[in-house]
Every structure is written in C-alpha cells, then in structure tokens.
Coordinates of C-alpha atoms in Angstrom, one line a residue:
X286 CA 0.0 0.0 0.0
X287 CA 1.3 3.4 -0.9
X288 CA 0.1 6.7 0.4
X289 CA 0.7 9.8 -1.7
X290 CA 0.0 13.5 -1.3
X291 CA 0.0 16.0 -4.1
X292 CA -0.7 19.6 -4.8
X293 CA -1.1 21.2 -8.3
X294 CA -0.1 17.9 -10.0
X295 CA -2.0 15.5 -12.2
X296 CA -3.2 13.0 -9.6
X297 CA -4.2 10.4 -12.2
X298 CA -0.7 10.4 -13.9
X299 CA 0.9 10.1 -10.5
X300 CA -1.2 7.0 -9.6
X301 CA -0.6 5.5 -13.0
X302 CA 3.2 5.9 -12.5
X303 CA 3.2 3.2 -9.8
X304 CA 2.0 0.7 -12.4
X305 CA 4.0 -0.9 -15.2
X306 CA 6.9 -3.3 -15.4
X307 CA 4.5 -6.2 -14.5
X308 CA 2.8 -4.3 -11.7
X309 CA -0.9 -3.5 -11.6
X310 CA -2.2 -0.6 -9.5
X311 CA -5.7 0.1 -8.1
X312 CA -7.2 2.9 -6.0
X313 CA -8.3 2.1 -2.5
X314 CA -9.4 5.5 -1.3
X315 CA -8.9 9.2 -2.2
X316 CA -9.6 12.5 -0.5
X317 CA -8.9 16.2 -1.3
X318 CA -9.9 18.8 -3.8
X319 CA -9.4 19.0 -7.6
X320 CA -10.0 21.6 -10.2
X321 CA -11.2 21.8 -13.8
X322 CA -12.2 18.2 -14.4
X323 CA -13.0 16.6 -17.8
X324 CA -15.3 13.6 -17.5
X325 CA -16.9 11.1 -19.9
X326 CA -20.6 11.0 -19.3
X327 CA -22.1 7.6 -18.3
X328 CA -25.0 8.0 -20.8
X329 CA -22.7 8.9 -23.7
X330 CA -19.1 7.8 -23.1
X331 CA -17.9 9.4 -26.3
X332 CA -18.9 12.9 -25.1
X333 CA -16.9 14.8 -22.5
X334 CA -17.9 17.6 -20.2
X335 CA -15.4 20.0 -18.6
X336 CA -16.4 21.1 -15.1
X337 CA -14.6 24.3 -14.1
X338 CA -14.0 25.2 -10.5
X339 CA -12.8 23.5 -7.4
X340 CA -14.5 20.2 -6.3
X341 CA -14.1 17.9 -3.4
X342 CA -13.5 14.2 -4.1
X343 CA -16.5 12.1 -2.9
X344 CA -15.1 8.8 -4.2
X345 CA -12.5 7.7 -6.8
X346 CA -12.1 4.2 -8.1
X347 CA -9.9 2.7 -10.9
X348 CA -7.1 0.5 -11.8
X349 CA -4.4 0.0 -14.4
X350 CA -3.3 -3.5 -15.5
X351 CA -0.2 -4.3 -17.5
X352 CA -0.9 -5.3 -21.1
X353 CA 1.3 -6.4 -24.0
X354 CA 0.2 -6.0 -27.6
X355 CA 2.6 -7.0 -30.4
X356 CA 5.5 -7.0 -28.0
X357 CA 4.7 -3.4 -26.7
X358 CA 4.0 -3.1 -23.0
X359 CA 1.4 -0.6 -21.8
X360 CA -1.1 -0.1 -19.0
X361 CA -4.8 -0.5 -19.7
X362 CA -7.5 1.0 -17.4
X363 CA -8.9 4.2 -16.1
X364 CA -10.6 6.0 -13.3
X365 CA -14.2 6.9 -12.3
X366 CA -14.7 9.8 -9.9
X367 CA -17.5 11.4 -8.0
X368 CA -17.2 15.0 -7.0
X369 CA -19.1 17.6 -5.0
X370 CA -19.1 21.3 -5.8
X371 CA -19.5 24.3 -3.4
X372 CA -23.3 24.3 -4.1
X373 CA -23.6 20.7 -2.8
X374 CA -24.2 19.2 -6.3
X375 CA -22.7 15.7 -6.7
X376 CA -21.6 14.6 -10.2
X377 CA -19.2 12.2 -11.7
X378 CA -18.1 10.0 -14.6
X379 CA -15.1 8.5 -16.2
X380 CA -12.0 10.6 -16.1
X381 CA -11.2 11.9 -19.6
X382 CA -8.3 14.3 -18.9
X383 CA -5.9 15.4 -16.2
X384 CA -7.0 15.5 -12.6
X385 CA -5.2 18.5 -11.2
X386 CA -5.0 18.7 -7.4
X387 CA -6.4 22.0 -5.9
X388 CA -5.3 21.1 -2.4
X389 CA -3.2 18.3 -0.9
X390 CA -4.8 15.1 -2.3
X391 CA -4.2 11.8 -0.5
X392 CA -4.6 8.7 -2.6
X393 CA -4.1 5.2 -1.1
X394 CA -3.3 2.7 -3.8
X395 CA -2.6 -1.0 -3.9
X396 CA -0.1 -2.5 -6.2
X397 CA 0.3 -6.2 -7.1
X398 CA 2.4 -8.2 -9.4
X399 CA 0.7 -9.3 -12.7
X400 CA 2.3 -11.4 -15.4
X401 CA 6.1 -11.5 -15.3
X402 CA 6.3 -10.4 -11.7
X403 CA 4.4 -13.4 -10.4
X404 CA 7.4 -14.9 -8.5
X405 CA 7.7 -11.6 -6.5
X406 CA 4.0 -11.8 -5.6
X407 CA 4.6 -15.3 -4.2
X408 CA 7.6 -14.2 -2.2
X409 CA 5.5 -11.3 -0.7
X410 CA 2.7 -13.8 0.2
X411 CA 5.2 -16.0 2.0
X412 CA 6.7 -13.1 3.9
X413 CA 10.2 -13.3 2.4
X414 CA 12.0 -10.2 3.6
X415 CA 13.1 -7.7 1.0
X416 CA 10.8 -9.1 -1.7
X417 CA 9.2 -5.7 -2.4
X418 CA 9.1 -2.2 -1.0
X419 CA 8.0 -1.9 2.6
X420 CA 4.6 -0.5 3.4
X421 CA 4.4 3.2 3.7
X422 CA 1.3 2.8 5.9
X423 CA 1.8 4.3 9.4
X424 CA 0.2 1.2 10.9
X425 CA 2.3 -1.3 8.9
X426 CA 1.1 -3.9 6.5
X427 CA -2.5 -5.0 6.5
X428 CA -1.3 -8.6 6.4
X429 CA 0.2 -8.2 9.9
X430 CA -1.5 -10.6 12.3
X431 CA -2.1 -7.8 14.8
X432 CA -3.9 -5.6 12.2
X433 CA -7.7 -5.4 12.3
X434 CA -9.4 -6.7 9.2
X435 CA -11.6 -4.2 7.3

C-alpha cells in the first residue's frame, strides 16, 4: 500500500506511474480537492464535459493493469470519480483528462504483481524479507497478524 500526497499535480498520472513493469495498480481511497475536471458522461461515453471550478472528491475508483500488444507493454485501465461542488451538487463519470490537485490530495493505492512479476508476488505472500518495498502505511502492513481486518 502506498500513500501519496499531491498539490497542483496531475493525480491520475501520479497514480498510474506506480504501475508498469509487470505491476498492476488500483485505488483504495482518495480525498482532497481537484479543479477543472474533464469527464466522460455515463449515458454517452464518447462525449466529454469540462467542469470548471474547485471540487471535493467524494469517491474515486480505478485500476491500471499491464498489457502487452505486439510486444509493446502498456497499462490499460482508467478512473471513475464522484465530486461535489461548493453548491452541494454531486456529479461524476469516467476521467477523460488530467485530474489537477487543488489542495493536498491523498490517494491510497494497492499494487500487485501481474504477469512477469508473479514470482515476486509469491515471495511477498510467504513473507520473504526484501521481496518488495516496505509498506508506507503508518500502521504497517494490513497482512500483519495484529492488524484489524476491514
């Protein structure tokens, strides 16, 4: 689990940067404010709408999975976000552009091995020290026997 804070950066690109090289990444939670958001509309995914202003994140979900096409590696996936404006109106959709932080934004992501990193995933599951990066979580790994289950 990685915890990341950002201000005036593209939150979506930062989250995506943790994927690749056989790693998949998914969002566990997010909080903070963003500005000028471009969204695909659920009823018409080819249309986009730009919402100008500052909005608080209500929820954010998404994932990126490694993919290989014709020998070229890439990440496939995307984000869905729900936001609330100063007037209390809640709206959302699929993210179709940058997600610029308007305040410190905290995103908790999970990352797991997919494809060629499978051996590393098994080492982590068996508890082999040094198999991957240590958890950045203040309470330690959620697999710790003393951790409460959510």
